[in-house]
Coordinates of C-alpha atoms in Angstrom, one line a residue:
Chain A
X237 CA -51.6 23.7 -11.5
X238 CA -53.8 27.0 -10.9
X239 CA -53.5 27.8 -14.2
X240 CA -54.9 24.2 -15.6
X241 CA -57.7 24.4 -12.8
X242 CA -58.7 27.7 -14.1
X243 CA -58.6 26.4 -18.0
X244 CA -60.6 23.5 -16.9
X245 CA -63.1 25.5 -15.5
X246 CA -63.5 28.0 -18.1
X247 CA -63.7 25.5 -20.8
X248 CA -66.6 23.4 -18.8
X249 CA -68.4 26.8 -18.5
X250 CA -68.0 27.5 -22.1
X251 CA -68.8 24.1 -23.3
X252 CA -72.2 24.5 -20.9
X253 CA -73.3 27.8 -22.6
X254 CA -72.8 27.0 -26.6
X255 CA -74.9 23.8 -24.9
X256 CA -77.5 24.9 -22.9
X257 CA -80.4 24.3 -24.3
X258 CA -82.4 26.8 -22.1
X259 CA -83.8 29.8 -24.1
X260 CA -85.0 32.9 -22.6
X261 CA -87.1 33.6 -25.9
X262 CA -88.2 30.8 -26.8
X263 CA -91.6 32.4 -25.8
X264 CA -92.0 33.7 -29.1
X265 CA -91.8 30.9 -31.6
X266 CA -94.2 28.9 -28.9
X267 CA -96.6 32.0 -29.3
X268 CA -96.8 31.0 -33.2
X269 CA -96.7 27.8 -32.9
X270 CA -99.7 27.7 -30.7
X271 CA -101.9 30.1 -33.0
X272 CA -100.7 27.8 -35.9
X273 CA -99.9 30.9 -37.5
X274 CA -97.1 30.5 -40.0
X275 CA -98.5 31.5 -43.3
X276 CA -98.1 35.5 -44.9
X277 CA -100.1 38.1 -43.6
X278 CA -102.2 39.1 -45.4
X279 CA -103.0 42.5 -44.1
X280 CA -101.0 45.6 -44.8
X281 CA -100.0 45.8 -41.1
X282 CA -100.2 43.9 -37.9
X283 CA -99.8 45.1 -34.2
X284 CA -97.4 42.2 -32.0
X285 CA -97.6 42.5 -28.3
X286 CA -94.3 42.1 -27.0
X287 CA -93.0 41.9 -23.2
X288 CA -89.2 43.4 -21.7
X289 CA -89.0 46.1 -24.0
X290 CA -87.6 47.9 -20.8
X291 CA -85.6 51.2 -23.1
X292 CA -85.5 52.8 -25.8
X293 CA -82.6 50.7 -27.2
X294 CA -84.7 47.3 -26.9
X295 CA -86.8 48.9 -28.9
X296 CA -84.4 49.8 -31.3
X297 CA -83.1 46.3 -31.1
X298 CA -86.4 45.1 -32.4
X299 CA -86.3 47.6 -34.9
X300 CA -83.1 46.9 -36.9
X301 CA -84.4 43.1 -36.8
X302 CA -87.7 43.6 -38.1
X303 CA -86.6 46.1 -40.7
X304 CA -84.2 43.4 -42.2
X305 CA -87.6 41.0 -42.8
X306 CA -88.3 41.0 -46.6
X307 CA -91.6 42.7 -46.5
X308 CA -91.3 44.9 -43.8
X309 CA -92.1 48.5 -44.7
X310 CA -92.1 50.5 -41.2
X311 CA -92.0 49.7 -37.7
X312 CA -93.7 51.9 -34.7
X313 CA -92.8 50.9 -31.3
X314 CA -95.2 51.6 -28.0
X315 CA -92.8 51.0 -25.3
X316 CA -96.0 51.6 -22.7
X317 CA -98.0 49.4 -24.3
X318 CA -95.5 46.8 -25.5
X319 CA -97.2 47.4 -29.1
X320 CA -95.1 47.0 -32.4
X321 CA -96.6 48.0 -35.0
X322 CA -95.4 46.8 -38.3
X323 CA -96.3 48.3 -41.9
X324 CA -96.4 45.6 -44.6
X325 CA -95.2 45.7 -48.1
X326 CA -98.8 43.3 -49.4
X327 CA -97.0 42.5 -52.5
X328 CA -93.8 40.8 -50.6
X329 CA -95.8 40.3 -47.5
X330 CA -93.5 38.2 -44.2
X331 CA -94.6 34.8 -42.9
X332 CA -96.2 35.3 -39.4
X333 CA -93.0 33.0 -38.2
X334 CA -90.5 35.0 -40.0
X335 CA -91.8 38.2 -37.9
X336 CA -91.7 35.9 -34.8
X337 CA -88.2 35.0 -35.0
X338 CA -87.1 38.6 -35.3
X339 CA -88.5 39.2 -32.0
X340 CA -86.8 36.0 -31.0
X341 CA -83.3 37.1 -32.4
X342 CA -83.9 40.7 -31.0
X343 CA -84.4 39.1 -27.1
X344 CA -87.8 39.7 -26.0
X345 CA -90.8 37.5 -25.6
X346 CA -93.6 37.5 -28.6
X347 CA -97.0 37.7 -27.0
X348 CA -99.6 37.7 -30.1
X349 CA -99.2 38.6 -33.4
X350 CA -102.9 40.4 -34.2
X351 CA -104.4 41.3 -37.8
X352 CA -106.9 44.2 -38.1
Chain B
X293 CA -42.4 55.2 -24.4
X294 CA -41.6 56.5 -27.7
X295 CA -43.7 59.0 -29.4
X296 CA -44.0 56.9 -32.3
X297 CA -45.8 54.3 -29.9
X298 CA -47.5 56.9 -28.5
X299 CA -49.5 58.4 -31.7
X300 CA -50.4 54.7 -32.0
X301 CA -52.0 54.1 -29.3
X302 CA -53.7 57.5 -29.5
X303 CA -54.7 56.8 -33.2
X304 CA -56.2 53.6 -32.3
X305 CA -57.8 54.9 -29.9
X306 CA -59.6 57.7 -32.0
X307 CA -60.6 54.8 -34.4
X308 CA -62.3 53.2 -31.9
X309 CA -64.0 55.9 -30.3
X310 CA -65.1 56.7 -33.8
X311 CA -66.4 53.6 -34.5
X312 CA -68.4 53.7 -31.0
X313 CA -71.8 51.9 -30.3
X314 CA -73.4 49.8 -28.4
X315 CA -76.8 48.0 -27.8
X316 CA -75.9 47.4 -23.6
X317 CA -79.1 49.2 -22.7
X318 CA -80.4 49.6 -18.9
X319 CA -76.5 48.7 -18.4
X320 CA -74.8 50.5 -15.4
X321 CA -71.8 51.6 -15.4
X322 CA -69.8 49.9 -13.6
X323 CA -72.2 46.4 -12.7
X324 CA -71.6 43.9 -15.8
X325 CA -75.9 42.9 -16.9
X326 CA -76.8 40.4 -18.9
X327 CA -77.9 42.8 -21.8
X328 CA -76.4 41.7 -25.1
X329 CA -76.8 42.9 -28.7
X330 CA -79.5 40.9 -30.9
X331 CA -78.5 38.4 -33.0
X332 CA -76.0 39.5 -35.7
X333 CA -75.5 43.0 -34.2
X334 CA -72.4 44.2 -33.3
X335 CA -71.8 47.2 -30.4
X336 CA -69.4 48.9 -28.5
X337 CA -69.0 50.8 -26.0
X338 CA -66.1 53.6 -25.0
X339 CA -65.2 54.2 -21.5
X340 CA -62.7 56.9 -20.4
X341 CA -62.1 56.6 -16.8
X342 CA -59.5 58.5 -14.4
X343 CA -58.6 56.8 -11.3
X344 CA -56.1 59.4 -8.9
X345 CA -54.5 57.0 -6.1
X346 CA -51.4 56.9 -3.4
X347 CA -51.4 56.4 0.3
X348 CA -49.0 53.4 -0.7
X349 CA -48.4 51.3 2.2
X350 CA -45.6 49.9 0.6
X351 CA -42.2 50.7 0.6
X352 CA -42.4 52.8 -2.8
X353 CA -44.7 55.3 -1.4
X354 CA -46.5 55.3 -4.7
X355 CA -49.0 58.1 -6.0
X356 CA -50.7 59.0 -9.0
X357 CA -53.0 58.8 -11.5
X358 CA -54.4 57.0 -14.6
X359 CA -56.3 57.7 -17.5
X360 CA -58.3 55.1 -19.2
X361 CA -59.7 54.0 -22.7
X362 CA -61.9 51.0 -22.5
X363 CA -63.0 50.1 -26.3
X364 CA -65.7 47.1 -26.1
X365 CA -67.2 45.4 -29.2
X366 CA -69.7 42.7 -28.5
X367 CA -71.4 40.8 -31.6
X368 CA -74.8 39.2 -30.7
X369 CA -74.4 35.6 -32.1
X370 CA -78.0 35.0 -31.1
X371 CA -80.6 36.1 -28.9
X372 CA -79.4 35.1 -26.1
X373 CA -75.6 34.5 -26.6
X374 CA -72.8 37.0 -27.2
X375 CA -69.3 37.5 -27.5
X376 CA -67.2 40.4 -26.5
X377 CA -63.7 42.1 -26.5
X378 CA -62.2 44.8 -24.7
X379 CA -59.4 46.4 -25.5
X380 CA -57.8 49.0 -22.8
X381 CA -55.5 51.9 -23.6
X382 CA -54.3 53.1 -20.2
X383 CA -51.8 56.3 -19.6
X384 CA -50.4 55.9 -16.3
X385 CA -48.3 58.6 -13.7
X386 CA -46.6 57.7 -10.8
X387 CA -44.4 59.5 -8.2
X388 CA -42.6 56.5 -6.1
X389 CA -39.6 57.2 -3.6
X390 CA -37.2 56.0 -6.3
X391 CA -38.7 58.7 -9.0
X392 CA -40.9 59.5 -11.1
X393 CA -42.5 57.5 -13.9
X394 CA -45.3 58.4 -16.7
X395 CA -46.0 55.4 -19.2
X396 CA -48.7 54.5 -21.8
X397 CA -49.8 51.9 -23.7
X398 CA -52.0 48.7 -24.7
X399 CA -53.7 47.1 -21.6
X400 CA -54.5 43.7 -21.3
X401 CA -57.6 42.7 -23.7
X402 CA -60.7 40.4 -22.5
X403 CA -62.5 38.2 -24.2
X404 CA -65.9 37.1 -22.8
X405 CA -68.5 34.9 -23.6
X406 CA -72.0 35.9 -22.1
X407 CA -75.2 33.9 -22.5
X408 CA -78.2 34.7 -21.1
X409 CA -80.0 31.5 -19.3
X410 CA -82.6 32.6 -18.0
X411 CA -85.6 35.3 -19.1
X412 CA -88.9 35.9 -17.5
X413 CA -90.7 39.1 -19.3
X414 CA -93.3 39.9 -16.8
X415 CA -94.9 43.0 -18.6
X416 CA -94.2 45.7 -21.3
X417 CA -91.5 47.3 -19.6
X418 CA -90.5 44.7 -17.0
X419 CA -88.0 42.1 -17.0
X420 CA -86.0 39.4 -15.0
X421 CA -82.4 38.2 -16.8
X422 CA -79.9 36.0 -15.6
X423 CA -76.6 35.4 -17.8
X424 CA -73.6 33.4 -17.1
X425 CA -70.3 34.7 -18.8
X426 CA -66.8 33.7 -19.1
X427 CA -63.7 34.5 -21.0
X428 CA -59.9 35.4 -20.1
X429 CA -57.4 38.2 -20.8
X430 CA -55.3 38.4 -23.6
X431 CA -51.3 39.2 -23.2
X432 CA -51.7 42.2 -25.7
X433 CA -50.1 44.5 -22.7
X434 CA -47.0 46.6 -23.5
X435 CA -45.0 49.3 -21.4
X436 CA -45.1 47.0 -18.4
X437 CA -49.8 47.5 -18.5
X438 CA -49.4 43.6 -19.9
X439 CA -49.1 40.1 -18.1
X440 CA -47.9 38.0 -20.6
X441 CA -50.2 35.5 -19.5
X442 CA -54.2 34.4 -19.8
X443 CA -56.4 35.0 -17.0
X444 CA -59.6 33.0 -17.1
X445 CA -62.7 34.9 -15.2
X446 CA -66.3 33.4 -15.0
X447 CA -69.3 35.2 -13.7
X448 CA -73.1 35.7 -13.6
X449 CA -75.1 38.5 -14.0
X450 CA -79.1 39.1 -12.8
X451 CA -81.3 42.0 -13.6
X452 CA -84.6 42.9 -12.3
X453 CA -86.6 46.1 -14.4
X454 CA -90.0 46.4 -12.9
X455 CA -91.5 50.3 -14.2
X456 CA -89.1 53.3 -13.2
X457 CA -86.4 50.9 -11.1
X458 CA -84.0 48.7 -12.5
X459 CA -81.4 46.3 -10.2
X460 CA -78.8 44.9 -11.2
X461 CA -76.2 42.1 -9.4
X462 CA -73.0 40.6 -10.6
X463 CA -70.7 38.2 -9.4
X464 CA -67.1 37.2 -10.8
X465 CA -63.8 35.7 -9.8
X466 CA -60.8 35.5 -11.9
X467 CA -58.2 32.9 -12.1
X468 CA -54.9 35.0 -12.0
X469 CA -52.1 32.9 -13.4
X470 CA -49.3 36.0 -13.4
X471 CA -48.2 39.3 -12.2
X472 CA -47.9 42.9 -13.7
X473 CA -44.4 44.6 -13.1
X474 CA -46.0 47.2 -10.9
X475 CA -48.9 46.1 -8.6
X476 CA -51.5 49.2 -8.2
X477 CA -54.4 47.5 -9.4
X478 CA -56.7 44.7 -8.6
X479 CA -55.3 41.8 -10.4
X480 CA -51.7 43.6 -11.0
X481 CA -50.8 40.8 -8.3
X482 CA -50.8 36.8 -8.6
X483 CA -54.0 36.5 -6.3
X484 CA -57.7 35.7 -7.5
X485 CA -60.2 38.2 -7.8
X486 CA -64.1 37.8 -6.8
X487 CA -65.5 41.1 -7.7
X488 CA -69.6 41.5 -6.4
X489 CA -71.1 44.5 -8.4
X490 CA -74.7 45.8 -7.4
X491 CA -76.6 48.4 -8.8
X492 CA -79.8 50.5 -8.6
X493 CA -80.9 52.2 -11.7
X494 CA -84.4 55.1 -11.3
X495 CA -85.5 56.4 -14.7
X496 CA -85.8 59.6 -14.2
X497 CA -87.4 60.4 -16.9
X498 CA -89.9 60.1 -18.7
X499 CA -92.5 59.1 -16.1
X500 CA -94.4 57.2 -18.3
X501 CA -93.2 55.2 -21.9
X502 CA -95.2 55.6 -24.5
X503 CA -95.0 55.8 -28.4
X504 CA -93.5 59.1 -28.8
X505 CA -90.5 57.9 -25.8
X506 CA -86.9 58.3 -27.8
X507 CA -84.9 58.9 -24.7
X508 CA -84.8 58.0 -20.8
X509 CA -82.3 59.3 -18.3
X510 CA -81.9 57.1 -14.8
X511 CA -80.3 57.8 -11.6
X512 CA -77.5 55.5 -11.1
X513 CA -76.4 53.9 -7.7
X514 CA -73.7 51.3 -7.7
X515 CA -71.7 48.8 -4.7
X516 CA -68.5 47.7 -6.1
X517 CA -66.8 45.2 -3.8
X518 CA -63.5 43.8 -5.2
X519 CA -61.6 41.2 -3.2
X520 CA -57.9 39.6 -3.6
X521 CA -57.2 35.9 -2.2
X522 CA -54.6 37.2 -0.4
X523 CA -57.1 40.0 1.5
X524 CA -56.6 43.0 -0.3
X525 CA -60.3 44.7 -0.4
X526 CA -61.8 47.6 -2.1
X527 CA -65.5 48.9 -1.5
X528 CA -66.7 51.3 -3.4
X529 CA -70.3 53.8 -3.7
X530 CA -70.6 54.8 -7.2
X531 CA -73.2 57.3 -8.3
X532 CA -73.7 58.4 -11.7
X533 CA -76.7 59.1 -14.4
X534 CA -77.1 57.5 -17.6
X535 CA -79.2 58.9 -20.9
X536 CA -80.4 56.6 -23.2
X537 CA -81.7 57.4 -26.3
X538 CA -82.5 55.0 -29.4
X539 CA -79.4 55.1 -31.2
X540 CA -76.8 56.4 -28.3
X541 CA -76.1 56.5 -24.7
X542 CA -74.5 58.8 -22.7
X543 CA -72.7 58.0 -19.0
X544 CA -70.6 59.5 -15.8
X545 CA -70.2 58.2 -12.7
X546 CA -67.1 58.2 -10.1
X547 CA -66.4 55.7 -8.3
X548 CA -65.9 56.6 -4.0
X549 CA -64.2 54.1 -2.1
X550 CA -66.0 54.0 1.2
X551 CA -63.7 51.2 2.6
X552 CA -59.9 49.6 1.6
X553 CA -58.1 47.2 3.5
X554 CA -54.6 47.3 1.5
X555 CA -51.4 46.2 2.1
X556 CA -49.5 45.5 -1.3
X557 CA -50.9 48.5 -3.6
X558 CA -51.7 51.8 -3.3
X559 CA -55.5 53.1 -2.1
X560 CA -57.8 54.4 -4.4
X561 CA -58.7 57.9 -3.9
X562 CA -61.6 58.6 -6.6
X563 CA -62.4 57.4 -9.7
X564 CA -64.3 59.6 -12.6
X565 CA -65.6 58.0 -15.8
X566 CA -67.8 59.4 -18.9
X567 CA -68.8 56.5 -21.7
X568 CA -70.4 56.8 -24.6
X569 CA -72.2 53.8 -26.5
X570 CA -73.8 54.0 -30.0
X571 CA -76.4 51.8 -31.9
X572 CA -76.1 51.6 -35.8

């Protein structure tokens, strides 16, 4: 009986997390999506402030994910300043929302994405 | 145990050391967080730990020691939700009243599911997290370490990172559905476990981030309370340090009990552990 009680439970809690429509990052499609920023950049780099960067594995997180954007040439990470600085290839150049969603995927919340 | 069961373990468990890594940053070492991989990332995380215990209020007047190998791989299936398994490789010896016994093999694997529900990044550096996670053992166990049956646990985890101090809280409780051959352990026996993990974490260094930081090394300071239905308790202080650097981790701690109120296993005397975590 235990053991069905137990099963029950875990399944309910595992049904409620693929579910759960709560996301702690949602913050940084919102960010685009307010801006209205979802064409290319058209710069050759952009600076995005980005909040809960709280070690130098986060940051490396949010390295490996932007590094795997088509586009994206180099990434230099502020942890102080919650700065990411991205290089960008002009002739392949990411959407802003493609840029977003790697901070998304990495776990922290997108601030602003700036252009010089 | 057979020595050709033997190199297998020990094989296996040189593969998975070799293939270490892990992206469980700000984690400490003993209190589960709510840190996960990004999305499509996979990490692990390798744990040697050596736990010396006796003062056996049983009749076997059991004493000894065991040795360790936690091997965890956790894949990032988004943001926000991951899965994990761990698989132990533990090497046991034991002096009881009716002889002596050294045995080794395949622990009991766990699978969890962890997804984080709740996120509130207040600044550069600081963070609040709350994750809820849940999984069960697997009977992979052999030489008497197994159960033979499926354990279900659930849990939550919260963290709080505001500049130089990180906390950390965890609470769980497993649904034990069956017994080990040789109770030593929590969860060896057929009683639930609530286990209630905090921890403090001060970076040590460096005082400040900035955009040169590739490492930080904290001060850890961990609580681990561990209670059996049928009132078996264990309380433990756990210092340690951590060093985190982009791509690795480094970890050692030992684990103190300050308090055990056992009558159906042996008490803990100390508990050392070094880990190592990788990020590819």
């Amino acid at each position: 009986m235990q053991k069905h009680v137990a099963f029950v439970v875990l399944m309910g809690v595992a049904v409620g997390f693929v579910g759960c429509a709560t996301n702690g990052s949602a913050q940084s499609e919102a960010a685009v999506e307010a801006e209205g920023m979802d064409g290319r950049i058209e710069s050759e780099s952009v600076t995005m402030v980005v909040r809960g960067m709280s070690c130098p594995k986060c940051a490396d997180n949010i390295d490996l994910q932007l590094r795997s954007v088509r586009g994206v040439r180099d990434v230099a990470i502020d942890l102080g300043a919650g700065e990411v600085k991205v290089a960008v290839d002009p002739m392949v150049p990411p959407t802003r929302s493609q840029l977003a969603q790697a901070i998304r995927r990495s776990g922290f919340s997108l601030v602003s994405i700036d252009t010089p | 145990m057979k020595m050709g069961s033997l190199a297998r373990c020990a094989a296996a468990g040189v593969m998975m050391c070799a293939c270490a890594e892990s992206g469980l940053a700000q984690q400490a070492i003993f209190t589960p967080a709510p840190t996960m991989p990004s999305a499509e990332r996979i990490t692990t995380r390798t744990l040697f730990s050596f736990e010396k215990f006796g003062s056996d209020p049983t009749d076997a007047r059991r004493d000894g020691h065991e040795l360790r190998f936690d091997h965890e791989f956790v894949l990032g299936l988004t943001g926000d939700l991951s899965v994990g398994l761990n698989v132990p490789v533990r090497v046991r010896s034991v002096r009881a009243s009716d002889g002596d016994d050294r045995s080794m093999g395949l622990g009991d694997a766990e699978l969890t599911l962890k997804h984080r529900v709740w996120q509130d990044d207040f600044g550069p550096v600081d963070t609040a997290r709350l994750s809820l996670f849940a999984g069960t053992t697997l009977p992979t166990g052999n030489n008497g370490f197994g159960k033979d049956t499926l354990d279900p646990f659930i849990g939550a985890t919260f963290m709080l990172i505001h500049g130089r101090h990180g906390f950390n809280q965890s609470v769980s409780w497993t649904f034990t559905t069956g017994t080990a051959d040789d109770r030593v352990f929590a969860g060896d026996g057929l009683s639930d476990v609530l286990k209630l993990d905090s921890a403090y974490l001060y970076r040590l260094s460096p005082d400040e981030y900035t955009a040169e930081t590739t490492a930080s090394t904290y001060a850890v300071l961990e609580l681990n309370t561990i209670y059996e239905t049928d009132g078996e308790t264990q309380m433990f202080i756990s210092p340690g340090i951590l060093y985190e650097a982009r791509r690795f981790a480094l970890e050692a701690g030992v684990r103190i009990p300050v308090w055990q109120d056992l009558d159906r296993r042996p008490e803990s005397r100390y508990g050392v552990t070094f880990g190592v975590r990788f990020l590819f």
